[in-house]
Coordinates of C-alpha atoms and ligand atoms in Angstrom, one line a residue:
M13 CA 167.5 -75.7 37.6
S14 CA 165.0 -78.1 37.1
I15 CA 162.1 -79.3 39.6
K16 CA 162.6 -82.7 41.6
V17 CA 158.5 -83.7 41.5
V18 CA 158.0 -87.3 43.6
I19 CA 154.7 -88.7 43.6
V20 CA 153.7 -91.6 46.1
G21 CA 150.6 -94.0 44.3
G22 CA 150.6 -94.8 40.6
V23 CA 146.7 -95.3 39.6
A24 CA 144.5 -92.7 38.9
A25 CA 146.0 -89.9 40.4
G26 CA 149.3 -90.0 40.6
A27 CA 149.6 -91.4 36.8
S28 CA 147.4 -88.6 36.2
A29 CA 149.9 -86.2 37.6
A30 CA 152.8 -87.9 36.5
A31 CA 151.5 -87.7 33.1
R32 CA 150.3 -83.9 32.7
L33 CA 153.6 -82.7 34.6
R34 CA 155.9 -84.3 32.2
R35 CA 153.2 -82.6 29.3
M36 CA 154.0 -79.3 31.7
D37 CA 157.3 -79.2 31.7
E38 CA 160.1 -81.3 29.6
N39 CA 163.0 -80.6 32.2
A40 CA 161.0 -82.0 35.6
Q41 CA 162.4 -85.0 37.2
I42 CA 159.4 -87.2 38.1
V43 CA 159.8 -90.2 40.3
M44 CA 156.2 -92.1 40.6
F45 CA 156.7 -94.9 43.5
E46 CA 153.6 -97.8 43.5
K47 CA 154.1 -100.3 46.4
G48 CA 152.3 -102.7 43.7
E49 CA 153.6 -104.5 40.8
Y50 CA 150.9 -102.6 38.8
I51 CA 150.2 -99.0 37.8
S52 CA 147.8 -96.9 35.8
Y53 CA 145.6 -100.5 35.8
A54 CA 142.1 -100.4 35.6
N55 CA 140.4 -101.4 39.1
C56 CA 137.3 -100.1 37.7
G57 CA 137.6 -102.5 35.0
L58 CA 138.4 -105.2 37.6
P59 CA 134.9 -106.7 38.5
Y60 CA 134.1 -106.9 34.7
Y61 CA 137.6 -109.1 34.5
V62 CA 136.2 -111.4 37.3
G63 CA 133.1 -112.3 35.7
D64 CA 135.3 -112.8 31.9
V65 CA 133.2 -109.1 31.1
I66 CA 136.5 -108.5 30.6
Q67 CA 138.4 -111.0 29.1
K68 CA 141.9 -110.6 28.4
R69 CA 143.8 -109.4 31.6
N70 CA 146.2 -107.2 29.8
K71 CA 143.2 -104.8 28.9
L72 CA 142.7 -103.8 32.7
L73 CA 146.6 -102.5 32.6
V74 CA 146.3 -99.0 30.9
Q75 CA 150.8 -98.2 31.0
T76 CA 153.4 -100.4 32.2
P77 CA 156.5 -98.7 33.8
K78 CA 158.8 -99.3 30.8
A79 CA 155.9 -97.7 28.5
M80 CA 155.2 -94.7 30.8
N81 CA 159.4 -94.0 30.7
R82 CA 159.6 -94.4 27.2
R83 CA 156.4 -92.2 26.3
F84 CA 156.5 -89.7 29.3
N85 CA 160.6 -90.3 31.0
I86 CA 159.0 -90.9 34.3
D87 CA 161.3 -92.7 36.5
V88 CA 158.6 -95.4 37.7
R89 CA 159.3 -97.7 40.8
V90 CA 156.9 -100.3 41.3
M91 CA 157.2 -102.8 44.9
S92 CA 157.9 -99.5 46.7
E93 CA 156.5 -98.4 49.6
V94 CA 157.3 -94.8 50.7
T95 CA 157.2 -95.5 54.9
R96 CA 157.9 -92.4 56.0
I97 CA 157.5 -88.2 55.5
N98 CA 160.6 -86.3 57.0
A99 CA 158.8 -83.0 56.0
A100 CA 161.4 -80.7 57.7
E101 CA 164.2 -82.3 55.0
K102 CA 161.9 -82.7 52.4
K103 CA 162.8 -86.8 52.1
I104 CA 161.2 -89.4 51.6
E105 CA 161.7 -93.2 52.9
V106 CA 161.3 -95.8 50.8
K107 CA 160.9 -99.5 51.2
N108 CA 161.4 -102.2 48.4
T109 CA 159.0 -104.5 49.4
V110 CA 160.6 -107.7 47.1
S111 CA 164.0 -107.2 48.7
G112 CA 162.9 -105.0 52.2
E113 CA 165.6 -102.3 51.2
T114 CA 164.8 -99.4 52.4
Y115 CA 166.7 -95.8 50.9
E116 CA 165.4 -92.3 51.6
E117 CA 165.1 -90.0 47.9
T118 CA 164.7 -86.0 48.1
Y119 CA 161.7 -83.7 46.6
D120 CA 161.3 -80.5 45.9
K121 CA 157.0 -81.0 45.6
L122 CA 155.5 -84.7 46.9
V123 CA 152.6 -85.5 45.3
L124 CA 150.6 -87.9 48.1
C125 CA 148.5 -90.3 45.7
P126 CA 147.9 -93.4 48.1
G127 CA 144.6 -94.0 47.4
A128 CA 142.1 -96.2 50.0
S129 CA 141.9 -98.5 51.9
P130 CA 138.7 -101.6 52.2
R131 CA 137.3 -101.9 55.1
I132 CA 137.6 -104.8 56.3
P133 CA 135.5 -106.4 59.0
D134 CA 137.0 -108.2 62.5
I135 CA 135.2 -111.0 62.9
P136 CA 136.0 -114.5 63.4
G137 CA 136.9 -116.7 59.8
I138 CA 137.5 -113.3 58.1
N139 CA 141.3 -114.5 57.2
S140 CA 140.1 -117.7 55.3
S141 CA 141.8 -118.2 52.4
N142 CA 138.0 -117.7 50.3
V143 CA 137.5 -114.7 51.7
F144 CA 138.3 -111.8 49.4
L145 CA 138.7 -108.1 48.5
V146 CA 138.3 -106.9 44.5
R147 CA 141.1 -104.2 45.1
N148 CA 143.9 -104.2 42.9
V149 CA 145.2 -107.0 39.7
P150 CA 146.0 -109.4 42.2
D151 CA 143.1 -109.6 44.0
S152 CA 140.7 -110.5 41.0
D153 CA 143.2 -112.5 39.9
M154 CA 142.9 -114.6 43.6
I155 CA 139.1 -114.6 42.9
K156 CA 139.5 -116.0 39.1
E157 CA 141.9 -118.6 40.0
F158 CA 139.9 -120.1 43.3
I159 CA 136.2 -119.5 41.2
S160 CA 138.0 -122.3 38.1
A161 CA 139.9 -124.6 40.6
E162 CA 137.0 -124.7 43.2
H163 CA 133.7 -124.3 41.2
P164 CA 131.7 -122.9 45.0
Q165 CA 128.3 -122.4 44.7
N166 CA 127.6 -120.7 46.3
A167 CA 128.6 -116.9 47.5
V168 CA 128.5 -113.7 49.6
V169 CA 128.9 -110.4 48.8
V170 CA 129.5 -108.1 52.1
G171 CA 128.1 -104.9 51.2
A172 CA 125.8 -103.7 49.1
G173 CA 127.2 -100.8 47.6
Y174 CA 128.8 -100.3 43.5
I175 CA 131.3 -102.7 44.0
G176 CA 129.4 -105.0 46.6
M177 CA 126.9 -104.8 43.7
E178 CA 128.6 -105.4 40.6
M179 CA 130.8 -108.2 41.8
A180 CA 127.3 -109.9 42.9
E181 CA 126.4 -109.7 39.0
M182 CA 129.8 -111.4 38.3
L183 CA 129.3 -114.2 40.6
M184 CA 125.6 -114.6 39.1
H185 CA 127.2 -114.6 35.7
A186 CA 129.9 -117.4 36.6
G187 CA 127.0 -119.7 37.9
M188 CA 127.0 -119.1 41.1
E189 CA 123.9 -118.6 43.8
V190 CA 124.7 -114.8 45.7
T191 CA 122.9 -113.4 48.7
V192 CA 124.2 -109.7 49.4
V193 CA 124.3 -109.0 53.1
E194 CA 123.9 -105.4 54.2
A195 CA 124.0 -103.4 57.0
S196 CA 121.8 -100.8 55.9
S197 CA 118.5 -100.7 55.5
Q198 CA 118.9 -100.1 51.9
I199 CA 120.9 -101.3 49.2
L200 CA 123.1 -98.7 47.0
A201 CA 123.3 -95.8 49.9
P202 CA 124.3 -92.8 47.1
F203 CA 119.8 -93.5 46.3
D204 CA 117.3 -92.2 48.6
P205 CA 115.7 -95.2 49.8
E206 CA 112.8 -95.5 47.3
M207 CA 115.1 -95.6 44.2
A208 CA 117.3 -98.2 45.7
A209 CA 113.8 -100.2 46.7
I210 CA 113.8 -100.0 43.3
V211 CA 116.9 -101.5 42.1
A212 CA 116.7 -104.3 45.0
R213 CA 113.0 -105.7 43.8
Y214 CA 115.0 -106.2 40.2
L215 CA 117.8 -108.2 42.2
R216 CA 115.3 -109.6 44.1
K217 CA 113.5 -110.9 40.9
K218 CA 116.4 -112.0 39.0
G219 CA 117.1 -114.5 42.2
V220 CA 119.7 -112.2 44.4
K221 CA 118.9 -112.9 48.0
L222 CA 118.9 -109.6 50.0
K223 CA 119.7 -110.0 53.3
L224 CA 119.0 -106.0 54.6
N225 CA 119.6 -105.0 58.3
S226 CA 122.2 -107.6 58.4
T227 CA 126.3 -107.8 59.0
V228 CA 127.6 -110.7 59.1
A229 CA 129.0 -111.8 62.5
S230 CA 131.7 -114.3 62.0
L231 CA 132.7 -116.4 58.7
E232 CA 132.2 -120.2 59.7
G233 CA 133.8 -123.4 57.9
S234 CA 136.7 -126.4 58.8
K235 CA 139.6 -125.8 56.7
R236 CA 137.8 -122.9 55.3
V237 CA 134.6 -121.0 55.1
E238 CA 131.5 -122.4 54.3
Q239 CA 129.0 -120.1 55.7
A240 CA 128.9 -116.6 57.3
L241 CA 126.1 -116.5 60.3
L242 CA 123.9 -113.2 60.5
S243 CA 124.0 -110.8 63.1
D244 CA 120.4 -112.2 63.1
G245 CA 121.6 -115.5 64.0
S246 CA 120.7 -117.0 60.4
S247 CA 123.2 -118.6 58.4
I248 CA 124.1 -119.0 54.7
P249 CA 125.6 -121.0 52.5
A250 CA 128.9 -119.6 51.7
G251 CA 131.6 -120.8 49.2
L252 CA 133.3 -117.9 48.7
V253 CA 132.8 -114.5 49.9
V254 CA 133.8 -111.4 48.6
L255 CA 133.9 -107.8 50.9
G256 CA 133.1 -104.6 49.3
M257 CA 132.0 -102.2 53.0
G258 CA 133.6 -99.3 51.3
V259 CA 137.0 -97.6 52.3
S260 CA 138.8 -95.5 54.4
P261 CA 141.1 -93.2 52.8
A262 CA 145.0 -94.3 53.1
T263 CA 146.5 -91.5 56.1
G264 CA 148.8 -93.3 58.0
L265 CA 151.9 -91.4 56.0
A266 CA 149.9 -87.9 56.0
V267 CA 149.4 -88.4 59.8
E268 CA 152.9 -89.2 60.9
A269 CA 154.5 -86.3 58.9
G270 CA 152.3 -84.4 60.6
L271 CA 149.5 -83.0 58.1
A272 CA 146.2 -81.9 59.0
I273 CA 143.5 -84.4 58.8
G274 CA 140.0 -83.1 58.0
D275 CA 136.4 -84.1 59.3
R276 CA 136.2 -87.0 57.2
G277 CA 139.1 -88.0 58.0
A278 CA 140.9 -87.3 54.6
I279 CA 144.2 -85.4 54.3
L280 CA 143.0 -81.9 53.9
V281 CA 143.9 -79.7 51.4
N282 CA 143.0 -76.4 50.1
E283 CA 141.6 -75.3 46.7
Y284 CA 144.9 -76.0 45.1
L285 CA 145.1 -79.6 46.5
Q286 CA 147.9 -78.6 48.9
T287 CA 148.6 -80.0 52.1
S288 CA 149.2 -78.0 55.7
D289 CA 152.2 -78.2 54.3
P290 CA 152.7 -76.2 51.4
D291 CA 155.1 -78.3 49.6
I292 CA 153.2 -81.3 49.9
Y293 CA 150.2 -81.5 47.2
A294 CA 147.6 -84.5 47.6
A295 CA 144.9 -86.1 45.4
G296 CA 142.6 -88.5 44.6
D297 CA 140.8 -91.5 47.0
A298 CA 143.3 -89.9 49.8
I299 CA 142.0 -86.4 49.9
Q300 CA 138.2 -84.7 51.4
V301 CA 137.3 -82.6 49.5
K302 CA 135.1 -79.5 49.1
D303 CA 131.0 -80.4 48.1
F304 CA 130.3 -78.3 44.6
I305 CA 126.6 -77.8 45.7
T306 CA 126.6 -77.2 49.8
G307 CA 130.3 -76.2 50.3
Q308 CA 131.0 -78.5 53.5
S309 CA 133.2 -81.0 53.3
L310 CA 133.0 -84.3 51.5
Y311 CA 134.7 -87.4 51.9
L312 CA 134.1 -89.2 47.4
P313 CA 136.4 -91.8 46.2
L314 CA 136.0 -92.0 42.9
A315 CA 137.6 -92.1 39.6
G316 CA 136.9 -89.1 37.9
P317 CA 137.7 -86.6 40.8
A318 CA 140.3 -88.5 41.2
N319 CA 141.9 -88.0 37.4
R320 CA 141.2 -84.5 37.4
Q321 CA 142.4 -83.7 40.9
G322 CA 146.0 -85.4 39.9
W323 CA 145.8 -83.4 36.2
L324 CA 144.9 -80.3 38.6
V325 CA 147.7 -80.4 41.0
A326 CA 150.4 -81.0 38.7
N327 CA 149.4 -77.9 36.5
N328 CA 149.5 -76.1 40.1
I329 CA 153.4 -77.4 40.9
C330 CA 154.0 -75.8 37.8
G331 CA 152.8 -73.0 38.2
R332 CA 149.8 -72.8 36.0
Q333 CA 147.5 -71.9 38.8
V334 CA 144.0 -73.9 39.0
R335 CA 141.6 -74.3 41.6
Y336 CA 139.6 -77.3 42.1
S337 CA 135.8 -76.5 42.5
G338 CA 134.8 -79.3 44.7
A339 CA 132.9 -82.7 43.4
Q340 CA 129.3 -83.4 43.0
G341 CA 129.3 -87.0 43.1
T342 CA 128.4 -88.2 40.3
S343 CA 128.1 -92.1 39.7
I344 CA 126.7 -94.8 37.7
V345 CA 126.2 -98.6 38.0
K346 CA 125.3 -101.1 35.8
I347 CA 123.6 -104.3 37.5
L348 CA 122.1 -107.1 35.4
D349 CA 120.0 -105.5 32.6
M350 CA 119.3 -102.4 35.1
T351 CA 121.5 -98.8 35.3
A352 CA 121.4 -96.5 38.9
A353 CA 123.0 -93.2 38.8
A354 CA 123.2 -90.8 40.4
T355 CA 124.5 -86.9 40.9
G356 CA 124.4 -84.6 44.0
K357 CA 122.5 -84.6 47.3
T358 CA 119.5 -87.0 47.8
E359 CA 117.1 -86.8 49.6
K360 CA 117.9 -88.6 53.3
Y361 CA 120.5 -86.0 53.3
L362 CA 119.0 -82.5 52.6
K363 CA 116.3 -83.6 55.2
A364 CA 119.1 -84.5 57.4
Q365 CA 121.0 -81.1 56.7
G366 CA 117.7 -79.4 57.3
I367 CA 118.0 -78.0 53.8
D368 CA 114.9 -76.7 52.3
Y369 CA 113.7 -78.8 49.1
R370 CA 111.1 -80.3 46.7
A371 CA 110.9 -83.4 45.2
V372 CA 108.7 -84.9 41.9
H373 CA 109.5 -88.9 41.0
T374 CA 108.8 -89.6 36.7
H375 CA 108.4 -92.9 35.1
P376 CA 109.5 -91.4 31.9
A377 CA 110.2 -94.3 28.3
S378 CA 114.0 -94.0 27.1
S379 CA 112.8 -93.1 23.5
A380 CA 109.2 -92.5 21.6
T381 CA 107.3 -95.1 23.0
Y382 CA 106.1 -95.9 19.9
Y383 CA 109.6 -97.5 18.9
P384 CA 110.3 -100.7 19.4
G385 CA 112.8 -101.1 22.4
S386 CA 111.6 -97.9 25.1
T387 CA 111.3 -98.7 28.4
E388 CA 110.8 -97.0 31.4
M389 CA 112.8 -95.0 34.0
T390 CA 112.5 -93.8 36.8
I391 CA 113.4 -89.8 37.6
K392 CA 114.2 -88.2 41.2
L393 CA 114.8 -84.4 40.8
L394 CA 115.8 -82.8 44.2
F395 CA 116.1 -79.1 44.0
T396 CA 115.1 -76.0 46.1
P397 CA 111.8 -74.8 46.2
D398 CA 111.8 -71.0 45.1
E399 CA 114.2 -70.5 42.7
G400 CA 113.7 -74.4 41.7
K401 CA 118.0 -74.8 41.4
V402 CA 118.7 -78.1 40.5
L403 CA 120.8 -80.4 43.7
G404 CA 120.3 -84.0 42.8
A405 CA 118.8 -86.3 40.9
Q406 CA 118.9 -90.2 41.2
I407 CA 117.5 -92.4 38.1
V408 CA 116.6 -95.8 37.7
G409 CA 116.0 -97.6 34.4
Y410 CA 116.7 -100.0 31.7
D411 CA 118.1 -97.8 28.7
K412 CA 119.8 -94.7 27.9
V413 CA 120.3 -93.9 32.0
D414 CA 123.4 -92.4 31.2
K415 CA 122.5 -89.8 29.1
R416 CA 120.0 -88.1 31.2
M417 CA 122.5 -88.5 34.2
D418 CA 124.8 -86.5 32.3
V419 CA 122.5 -83.7 31.4
L420 CA 121.7 -83.1 35.3
A421 CA 124.8 -83.7 36.7
T422 CA 126.3 -81.0 33.8
A423 CA 123.2 -79.3 35.3
I424 CA 124.3 -79.3 38.2
R425 CA 127.9 -77.9 37.1
A426 CA 126.2 -75.2 35.9
G427 CA 123.7 -74.2 38.4
M428 CA 120.9 -74.0 36.6
N429 CA 117.6 -74.0 37.8
V430 CA 114.1 -76.1 36.0
F431 CA 113.1 -73.8 34.2
D432 CA 116.2 -73.9 32.2
L433 CA 115.6 -77.7 32.1
Q434 CA 112.1 -76.9 30.8
E435 CA 114.5 -74.8 27.7
L436 CA 117.5 -77.6 27.1
E437 CA 117.1 -78.6 23.0
L438 CA 117.9 -82.2 23.6
A439 CA 119.0 -85.0 20.2
Y440 CA 115.7 -85.9 19.6
A441 CA 114.6 -88.8 17.0
P442 CA 112.6 -91.8 18.0
P443 CA 115.0 -94.5 18.5
F444 CA 116.6 -92.0 21.1
S445 CA 113.9 -89.8 22.8
S446 CA 110.9 -88.5 22.5
A447 CA 110.1 -85.0 21.9
K448 CA 109.9 -83.7 25.2
D449 CA 113.3 -85.7 26.8
P450 CA 112.5 -87.2 29.9
V451 CA 114.9 -83.9 31.5
N452 CA 112.6 -81.6 30.0
M453 CA 109.6 -83.9 31.0
T454 CA 111.0 -83.6 34.6
A455 CA 111.5 -80.3 34.2
Y456 CA 108.0 -79.4 33.7
V457 CA 106.7 -81.3 36.6
A458 CA 109.2 -80.0 38.6
G459 CA 108.0 -76.2 37.3
N460 CA 104.9 -76.5 38.4
V461 CA 105.4 -77.0 41.4
V462 CA 107.9 -74.6 41.5
S463 CA 105.3 -72.1 40.5
G464 CA 102.7 -73.2 42.9
M465 CA 100.7 -75.4 39.5
M466 CA 100.4 -78.3 41.9
D467 CA 101.8 -79.7 45.6
V468 CA 103.6 -82.9 45.9
V469 CA 103.9 -84.9 48.9
S470 CA 106.1 -88.3 48.4
W471 CA 104.8 -91.2 49.6
A472 CA 106.9 -92.2 52.5
D473 CA 105.4 -88.8 53.8
V474 CA 101.3 -90.5 53.0
P475 CA 100.9 -92.8 56.2
G476 CA 101.3 -90.1 58.7
R477 CA 99.2 -87.7 56.4
V478 CA 96.3 -89.8 56.2
A479 CA 96.5 -90.8 59.5
A480 CA 95.6 -86.8 60.8
G481 CA 93.2 -87.2 58.6
S482 CA 93.7 -86.7 54.8
F483 CA 92.1 -88.3 51.6
L484 CA 94.0 -90.5 49.5
L485 CA 92.3 -90.8 46.4
D486 CA 93.2 -93.2 43.4
V487 CA 92.6 -91.4 40.3
R488 CA 93.8 -94.4 37.7
T489 CA 90.5 -96.6 35.6
E490 CA 88.2 -99.0 37.5
A491 CA 90.3 -101.8 35.9
E492 CA 93.8 -100.0 37.0
C493 CA 92.6 -100.2 40.7
Q494 CA 91.4 -103.8 40.0
A495 CA 95.1 -105.2 39.6
G496 CA 96.0 -103.1 43.1
M497 CA 96.1 -99.9 45.0
A498 CA 97.0 -98.0 47.5
D499 CA 95.7 -98.8 51.1
G500 CA 92.9 -97.6 51.8
A501 CA 92.0 -95.3 48.3
V502 CA 89.2 -93.9 47.2
N503 CA 89.1 -94.8 43.1
I504 CA 87.2 -92.5 41.4
S505 CA 88.8 -91.9 37.9
V506 CA 90.7 -89.2 36.5
D507 CA 87.4 -88.8 34.0
D508 CA 85.1 -88.6 36.4
I509 CA 85.7 -86.2 38.5
R510 CA 84.3 -83.0 37.4
K511 CA 80.7 -84.9 38.1
R512 CA 82.4 -86.4 41.3
L513 CA 82.9 -83.5 43.1
D514 CA 80.2 -83.8 45.6
D515 CA 82.0 -86.6 46.9
L516 CA 84.7 -85.7 47.2
P517 CA 85.8 -83.7 50.7
R518 CA 85.9 -79.9 51.1
D519 CA 87.4 -79.8 54.8
Q520 CA 90.2 -82.7 54.5
E521 CA 93.6 -82.1 52.5
I522 CA 92.7 -84.7 49.0
L523 CA 96.3 -86.9 48.3
A524 CA 95.8 -88.2 44.4
Y525 CA 97.8 -90.5 42.7
C526 CA 97.9 -92.3 39.4
R527 CA 99.8 -95.1 37.4
V528 CA 102.7 -92.0 37.1
G529 CA 101.4 -88.6 38.2
L530 CA 100.4 -87.0 34.7
R531 CA 96.2 -87.9 35.5
S532 CA 96.3 -86.8 39.1
Y533 CA 98.1 -83.5 38.4
I534 CA 95.4 -83.3 35.7
T535 CA 92.9 -83.8 38.8
C536 CA 95.0 -81.4 40.8
R537 CA 94.5 -78.9 38.8
I538 CA 90.4 -79.3 38.3
L539 CA 90.5 -79.6 42.2
K540 CA 91.9 -76.7 43.2
Q541 CA 91.0 -74.5 41.1
N542 CA 87.1 -76.0 42.3
G543 CA 88.4 -74.5 45.7
F544 CA 89.9 -78.1 47.1
N545 CA 92.9 -78.5 49.4
V546 CA 94.7 -80.9 47.3
R547 CA 98.5 -82.5 46.2
N548 CA 99.8 -84.6 43.6
I549 CA 101.0 -88.0 44.9
S550 CA 105.3 -88.3 43.3
G551 CA 105.6 -90.1 41.4
G552 CA 102.1 -91.8 41.2
Y553 CA 101.5 -96.0 41.6
L554 CA 104.5 -96.6 40.4
S555 CA 106.8 -95.0 42.7
Y556 CA 104.0 -96.8 45.6
P557 CA 106.1 -98.9 48.0
D558 CA 104.5 -102.0 47.9
Y559 CA 104.2 -101.8 44.2
Q560 CA 106.0 -104.9 43.3
Ligands
LIG29 P1 144.5 -96.2 43.3 O1 143.3 -95.7 42.3 O2 143.6 -96.9 44.4 O3 146.0 -95.7 43.6 C1 146.4 -95.4 44.8 C2 147.9 -96.2 44.8 O4 148.1 -96.0 45.2 C3 147.5 -98.0 45.2 O5 148.4 -98.7 44.1 C4 148.5 -97.9 45.9 O6 148.8 -99.6 45.9 C5 149.3 -97.1 45.7 N1 149.8 -96.7 47.5 C6 149.1 -96.5 48.3 N2 149.7 -96.3 49.4 C7 151.5 -96.3 48.9 C8 152.5 -96.2 50.1 N3 152.9 -95.5 50.9 N4 153.8 -95.9 48.6 C9 153.4 -96.5 47.1 N5 152.5 -96.8 47.0 C10 151.0 -96.6 47.2 N6 134.6 -94.9 40.6 C11 134.4 -94.9 39.4 O7 134.6 -93.2 39.6 N7 133.4 -95.6 39.0 C12 133.7 -96.8 38.8 O8 132.9 -97.7 37.9 C13 134.3 -97.3 40.0 N8 134.6 -99.0 40.0 C14 135.9 -99.3 40.9 C15 136.1 -100.4 41.4 C16 136.9 -101.4 42.0 C17 137.5 -103.0 42.5 C18 137.5 -99.7 42.4 C19 138.4 -101.3 43.6 C20 137.1 -99.2 43.0 C21 136.3 -97.9 42.4 N9 136.4 -96.8 41.7 C22 135.4 -96.9 41.2 C23 137.0 -95.8 42.6 C24 138.4 -95.4 41.9 O9 138.7 -96.4 41.2 C25 139.0 -94.6 42.5 O10 138.2 -93.7 43.3 C26 140.3 -94.1 42.3 O11 141.7 -95.2 41.9 C27 141.3 -93.4 43.1 O12 142.4 -93.0 42.6 P2 144.0 -92.9 43.7 O13 144.7 -93.1 42.5 O14 143.7 -91.6 44.8 O15 144.1 -94.6 44.0

């Protein structure tokens, strides 16, 4: 007898599970319920549709119910919300969201892919007609219609995560003055503060106003919102408001059905993505998964993991057992001309968890510096102190950031250490890279730390060390220093160091920096071999917090 699989949710994880199920079992009865009008749409493309970068709406609609039925023989029911699970009788209750009619459907296996719900603050004015979410196609239709009818001059984006940043760019494209309000002290939570600060400086230069450490207390206006009142008492004009405050897993159905919920507040699944009921699987933004690096639980609402999980559930239902090995959080965002990408753990996470690590920052060129169009990027690499095993990486730059990030993300999957990264033979010709690719280059710096050739310290720790008596040494040229140097630093150029050893303290720790960290590394080697206690400041002056 053929198996009957019912899927709740018809976008990333749900549609992926459905298509794979059919490819594996031609006889299965597959029913996919979607409460909205569209299935398998490109929600990641929605901001670009709002900003007219994607001009044709139907490009967002990857599959239609009709096409999916024709190709995969899947019974797709849109405008159909699953409202209850009766796990004991293996039945669900479905409500037609147009007619209001309800009915029951049985299943042999149930797959929950309901995604996540956007966080909406409970503040006055939140239900006004010019306050928008960016979750689905109708949301983006409404924003577009409002912009073309009302031509708002200014916009407030609440939340400086990926969607908030993408929307800020798109609203700028549409000609608005944009203010981003963010509750925490930095934009882009998946990054460490000094990396996010590079993007923040760039955004401010481009005219985006950033209000950090701020929340919106109320949205005010006569017929609709005209201004946002912030927690600090200030107000900003708001012809349009977009919420990008993150999401919470859609667990309602699962909770009501008595399925186990994990410590991250999402549906708990085992390594085969089975819930606490073995006949119910779950995938995507609704579940919590294992952190590939630490083994701890992780909530990671991203499209890549959701698609893989959907695929994997289909395999497991069809008897081809595949374990989910966990997620590491590889992500990327385009912000105007800049790209910011991250994978694995951040320094702030490692510190908070008490996990021992080392970090280096480099500023390599995207391609050979003599080839037109080469730009500088900043790479931060986190690794274990003893073996140099890669724990995480962040890159911010203008060009070819994605390819370096994908190498580093792959390195984490492969369990590589910084010495393995040194050995990677990566594609090189001047338009694409340097003979030592930025990944190799960063790995050489990290390797020096692991092998004890150089001790590093980050700028965040410098003020404390200087207060405790460390000597701050700038080894750039006098001309470079005249353009700006760190507070309290003494300038001795790297080329004069050997002659001026007597000017340096032997009873104090010396913290050396140059522009990017190479000349200060050379300085460290000279001083170390002359018996000084010296550390290189990671990332050099380009990573100095006040560097503009
Ligand atoms: P979804 O794709 O959200 O699908 C869940 C579906 O289930 C929804 O359509 C919902 O209507 C339906 N549903 C819920 N409850 C029920 C019910 N009871 N009955 C019937 N149907 C139900 N990720 C990236 O990795 N990169 C990006 O660039 C990126 N950009 C994004 C941009 C935007 C604007 C958004 C909104 C998300 C973005 N994401 C991105 C996140 C990514 O889209 C999600 O991680 C992914 O779609 C999750 O897949 P899912 O199947 O779990 O949930």
